[in-house]
XYZ file of C-alpha atoms in Angstrom:
360
model
C -48.395 13.561 -6.125
C -45.442 12.022 -4.312
C -42.580 14.293 -3.374
C -38.928 13.482 -2.786
C -37.065 15.142 0.045
C -33.577 16.217 -0.953
C -30.979 17.241 1.600
C -28.225 19.658 0.640
C -25.727 18.216 3.128
C -24.413 14.721 2.500
C -22.849 12.724 5.334
C -19.069 12.549 5.326
C -17.744 9.333 3.800
C -14.639 7.505 4.961
C -11.413 8.495 3.231
C -10.594 4.813 2.596
C -13.477 2.377 3.026
C -11.070 -0.461 3.911
C -9.620 1.342 6.945
C -11.171 2.196 10.343
C -10.642 5.674 11.775
C -12.114 5.033 15.217
C -12.101 2.371 17.939
C -13.664 -0.988 17.081
C -17.017 -1.795 18.784
C -16.864 -4.271 21.669
C -18.979 -6.927 19.932
C -16.554 -6.934 16.993
C -13.551 -7.056 19.324
C -14.899 -10.205 20.964
C -15.054 -12.137 17.684
C -11.727 -10.930 16.297
C -9.066 -13.658 15.974
C -6.191 -11.234 16.589
C -7.464 -8.634 19.089
C -3.942 -7.361 19.812
C -3.871 -6.096 16.215
C -7.059 -4.063 16.429
C -6.381 -0.375 15.706
C -5.521 1.957 18.569
C -5.663 5.748 18.414
C -3.358 6.959 21.171
C -2.621 10.684 21.005
C 1.019 10.510 19.954
C 2.694 13.194 17.828
C 5.417 12.514 15.242
C 7.810 15.194 14.021
C 8.946 15.274 10.384
C 11.483 12.576 9.571
C 14.915 13.935 8.597
C 16.839 12.596 5.615
C 18.578 9.270 6.176
C 21.178 7.504 3.995
C 19.947 4.307 2.369
C 21.495 1.310 0.605
C 19.098 -1.136 -1.021
C 19.772 -4.673 0.272
C 19.063 -6.090 -3.201
C 22.227 -4.406 -4.476
C 24.343 -6.535 -2.130
C 23.402 -9.788 -3.896
C 26.274 -11.334 -5.884
C 24.750 -14.697 -6.842
C 21.595 -13.969 -8.846
C 20.387 -17.577 -8.413
C 19.536 -16.614 -4.803
C 20.776 -19.805 -3.089
C 19.972 -18.516 0.423
C 16.330 -17.882 -0.496
C 15.450 -20.354 -3.251
C 16.918 -23.515 -1.790
C 15.763 -27.110 -2.038
C 12.013 -27.541 -1.732
C 11.182 -23.930 -2.663
C 8.751 -23.432 -5.541
C 7.759 -20.232 -7.334
C 4.235 -20.195 -8.761
C 3.808 -17.168 -11.006
C 0.531 -15.249 -10.743
C 1.101 -13.582 -14.118
C 4.023 -14.030 -16.515
C 5.685 -10.684 -15.723
C 4.208 -9.773 -12.355
C 3.630 -11.555 -9.072
C 4.631 -14.951 -7.665
C 3.461 -17.216 -4.860
C 6.466 -18.567 -2.959
C 6.041 -22.039 -1.467
C 8.495 -23.556 0.997
C 9.960 -20.399 2.566
C 9.399 -19.214 6.142
C 10.306 -15.542 6.253
C 11.224 -15.572 9.938
C 13.956 -18.154 9.226
C 15.809 -16.181 6.559
C 19.422 -15.176 7.115
C 20.594 -11.677 6.240
C 21.856 -13.047 2.916
C 18.422 -14.560 2.349
C 16.768 -11.205 3.059
C 19.056 -9.509 0.548
C 18.002 -12.072 -2.049
C 14.368 -11.579 -1.044
C 14.728 -7.858 -1.790
C 16.138 -8.705 -5.214
C 13.297 -11.130 -5.966
C 10.750 -8.490 -4.932
C 12.411 -6.014 -7.319
C 12.287 -8.600 -10.107
C 8.764 -9.989 -9.579
C 7.311 -6.891 -7.842
C 4.735 -8.821 -5.758
C 5.406 -11.964 -3.703
C 2.844 -13.939 -1.685
C 4.025 -16.279 1.086
C 1.223 -18.596 2.327
C 1.006 -20.020 5.859
C 3.715 -17.890 7.481
C 4.834 -18.430 11.088
C 5.780 -14.744 11.156
C 2.035 -13.956 11.317
C 1.962 -15.339 14.871
C 5.408 -14.095 15.953
C 4.057 -10.798 17.303
C 4.420 -7.133 16.347
C 7.989 -6.727 17.615
C 9.327 -9.556 15.433
C 7.401 -8.311 12.411
C 8.755 -4.777 12.859
C 12.287 -6.105 13.335
C 12.004 -8.070 10.085
C 10.851 -5.063 8.067
C 13.468 -2.708 9.524
C 16.032 -4.730 7.577
C 14.616 -3.272 4.353
C 14.374 0.377 5.399
C 13.164 2.848 8.017
C 9.603 2.201 9.183
C 6.974 4.779 8.254
C 4.648 6.019 11.019
C 1.079 6.464 9.805
C -0.319 10.006 10.223
C -4.020 9.173 10.634
C -4.916 5.478 10.745
C -5.001 3.023 13.647
C -1.824 1.301 14.814
C -0.837 -1.515 17.157
C -0.307 -0.023 20.614
C 3.390 0.538 21.231
C 4.261 -0.240 17.609
C 3.596 2.885 15.534
C 4.952 1.394 12.304
C 1.768 -0.647 11.896
C -1.116 0.498 9.725
C -4.245 -1.568 10.456
C -6.758 -2.474 7.756
C -9.976 -3.813 9.292
C -13.596 -4.267 8.276
C -16.215 -6.389 10.039
C -19.848 -5.359 9.701
C -19.644 -1.557 9.211
C -22.961 -1.742 7.385
C -23.944 1.924 7.727
C -20.478 3.218 6.801
C -20.365 1.057 3.681
C -23.900 1.974 2.583
C -23.131 5.672 3.082
C -19.915 5.288 1.088
C -21.631 3.679 -1.915
C -24.443 6.218 -1.880
C -21.786 8.727 -2.951
C -19.159 6.579 -4.693
C -19.335 4.230 -7.656
C -16.303 2.155 -6.642
C -14.282 1.287 -3.576
C -11.070 1.035 -5.595
C -8.429 3.584 -4.613
C -5.376 3.058 -6.811
C -2.266 4.399 -5.118
C 1.318 3.944 -4.037
C 1.593 3.828 -0.261
C 2.372 7.151 1.484
C 4.015 8.619 -1.614
C 4.054 12.050 0.063
C 7.043 11.055 2.229
C 10.375 12.573 1.168
C 11.773 9.036 1.050
C 8.691 6.960 0.205
C 8.446 3.266 1.000
C 10.212 0.909 -1.380
C 9.286 -2.365 0.346
C 5.864 -3.015 1.870
C 4.565 -5.978 3.873
C 0.898 -6.942 4.180
C -0.076 -9.698 6.617
C -3.503 -11.361 6.564
C -4.781 -11.978 10.085
C -8.375 -12.782 9.157
C -10.234 -12.662 5.866
C -13.337 -13.675 3.965
C -13.395 -17.062 2.289
C -13.799 -15.300 -1.059
C -13.140 -11.679 -1.972
C -11.067 -8.825 -0.615
C -8.328 -9.371 -3.192
C -5.553 -6.837 -3.721
C -4.811 -5.870 -7.324
C -1.414 -4.613 -8.488
C -0.307 -2.928 -11.719
C 3.295 -2.629 -12.917
C 4.335 1.008 -13.317
C 7.487 0.162 -15.318
C 5.541 -1.913 -17.850
C 2.956 0.890 -18.005
C 5.739 3.325 -18.882
C 7.021 0.945 -21.549
C 3.648 0.952 -23.327
C 3.827 4.704 -23.990
C 5.293 6.322 -27.107
C 8.811 7.829 -27.076
C 7.295 11.213 -27.914
C 5.028 11.066 -24.868
C 7.635 9.659 -22.442
C 10.071 12.411 -23.470
C 7.565 14.846 -21.986
C 6.923 12.767 -18.851
C 10.612 12.270 -18.075
C 11.070 15.963 -17.264
C 7.937 16.562 -15.192
C 7.627 16.856 -11.424
C 4.535 16.474 -9.239
C 3.438 17.593 -5.792
C 2.463 14.782 -3.398
C 0.647 15.816 -0.224
C -0.869 14.341 2.915
C -2.926 17.520 3.458
C -6.146 16.164 1.934
C -6.000 13.025 4.082
C -5.261 15.020 7.248
C -8.004 17.583 6.560
C -10.577 14.870 5.867
C -9.631 13.068 9.086
C -9.869 16.263 11.173
C -13.203 17.131 9.554
C -14.485 13.750 10.731
C -13.246 14.541 14.267
C -10.579 11.826 14.181
C -6.926 11.716 15.213
C -4.054 13.216 13.192
C -0.504 12.470 14.389
C 1.617 14.459 11.923
C 1.589 17.858 10.280
C 0.682 17.567 6.586
C 3.633 17.580 4.235
C 4.031 18.497 0.562
C 6.851 16.871 -1.392
C 7.954 17.364 -4.989
C 8.773 14.092 -6.735
C 9.599 13.199 -10.348
C 6.678 11.924 -12.414
C 9.013 9.213 -13.711
C 11.524 7.609 -11.365
C 14.409 5.213 -11.961
C 14.227 1.954 -10.036
C 17.517 1.634 -8.106
C 17.744 -2.148 -8.585
C 16.347 -2.847 -12.054
C 17.268 0.505 -13.628
C 13.832 0.676 -15.269
C 11.762 3.824 -15.594
C 8.564 3.737 -13.492
C 5.552 6.039 -13.620
C 5.294 7.594 -10.150
C 1.607 8.469 -9.860
C -0.667 7.995 -6.873
C -4.321 8.768 -7.457
C -4.692 9.459 -3.754
C -1.906 11.914 -2.963
C -0.875 13.966 -6.031
C -2.276 17.493 -6.284
C -0.769 18.723 -9.570
C 2.100 18.699 -12.022
C 4.600 21.482 -11.435
C 4.471 24.149 -14.145
C 1.135 23.053 -15.627
C -2.245 24.704 -15.382
C -4.913 22.811 -13.470
C -6.858 21.466 -16.494
C -3.617 20.312 -18.158
C -2.402 18.639 -14.990
C -5.739 16.933 -14.343
C -5.961 15.615 -17.906
C -2.458 14.132 -17.869
C -2.676 12.599 -14.403
C -6.087 11.059 -15.084
C -4.775 9.578 -18.321
C -1.809 7.960 -16.558
C -3.940 6.471 -13.763
C -6.531 5.151 -16.221
C -3.730 3.789 -18.407
C -2.526 1.616 -15.505
C -5.995 0.746 -14.199
C -7.312 -0.422 -17.580
C -4.177 -2.310 -18.730
C -5.163 -5.680 -17.291
C -2.219 -7.303 -19.077
C 0.199 -5.537 -16.699
C -1.773 -6.453 -13.569
C -1.791 -9.262 -11.015
C -4.520 -10.094 -8.504
C -3.526 -11.502 -5.115
C -6.186 -13.826 -3.684
C -5.579 -13.992 0.043
C -5.106 -17.303 1.853
C -4.947 -17.831 5.661
C -1.744 -16.590 7.319
C -0.459 -15.149 4.050
C 2.173 -12.421 3.957
C 2.545 -10.346 0.800
C 5.641 -8.268 0.141
C 5.681 -5.879 -2.780
C 7.772 -3.193 -4.431
C 6.050 0.144 -3.881
C 8.264 1.831 -6.482
C 7.278 -0.306 -9.464
C 3.624 -1.004 -8.631
C 0.367 0.752 -7.954
C -2.384 -1.132 -6.114
C -5.934 -1.180 -4.801
C -7.977 -3.378 -2.491
C -11.379 -4.726 -3.568
C -14.386 -4.070 -1.313
C -16.453 -6.942 -2.710
C -16.910 -8.890 0.530
C -19.979 -7.147 1.939
C -23.742 -7.530 1.509
C -26.763 -5.333 2.183
C -27.929 -7.323 5.225
C -24.767 -7.693 7.298
C -22.180 -5.349 5.845
C -18.610 -6.537 5.449
C -17.279 -9.969 6.305
C -14.220 -9.855 8.546
C -11.058 -8.678 6.767
C -8.109 -7.853 9.021
C -4.658 -7.025 7.626
C -1.580 -5.279 8.990
C 0.792 -3.212 6.887
C 4.407 -2.253 7.492
C 6.212 0.151 5.134
C 9.999 0.350 4.836
C 11.044 3.771 3.543
C 13.985 3.725 1.171
C 15.751 6.146 -1.211
C 14.770 9.591 -2.421
C 13.142 8.883 -5.826
C 15.793 8.906 -8.563
C 15.079 11.338 -11.380
C 15.653 10.594 -15.057
C 19.014 12.158 -15.935
């Protein structure tokens, strides 16, 4: 009679299957199109960021037609009616300050913008950081790889990684990790840039859901409850998991209390502020109550496909999105059992903005 050997200890899976937590192997480095953007793990320590005053550049726009951004030859191609647009005919690195203000307003209005074939992709890390600093203070990643000398970069990279991916899916049913970027910060990012350096011909899409439209689908009785709740966001789980794997942590974990519903400073709309990755509990609720409510809200946004938009990456594409009014996840659908993942290499820059505005 055949017997099955069962081990009590399962190997540790990656916290995020789309992100490397160690140096890239030499054979992968040799075939990478942008080796200067491969993740580095220098032992640098970052102290907690103090409060900083913030004015949203979108609020400076007087002419809502956005003449400095949407000039002659510019075309907007909507991804979905209410969410997401592809912008043709704009080079981000050529925008004036007035054009950047209007860009911030368009991001607030459309939530997700994709800019194909951007020269800014090849302008280098310093120019990319300088561009994003216009929209807020850059966030320094606590655990993931960065570009050497440019700590604002968060590097997303997969190429091969067959064993890691197989181990991950032996324990997980999905690679999707719906979240708002680094929501544990006291002043979380409002504007986020993703830049595609290298990607598969098909797959690796990023999916976004609108948190303001998700709020609008709920009953007044239910939203009256949500409006007064607060949640604890933490980086402790991410830091502990990284240390358990023997990898680098650059910041002490932080816990921050945020409203469960926040007011968008530009649109004035109420947005559900839930990150499946970073929230521990709802303040004042017992664990089963908190878990039930948070799981409902995440599933509400994940299953409402009519408030979602899917970005299909094209070469040299830059995506900018509003981290306050969206939740998102990457799709790990670009791997196979023989070779592992096809190359997917993206950089992220997060501009931190205001302290989340509570419902008055």
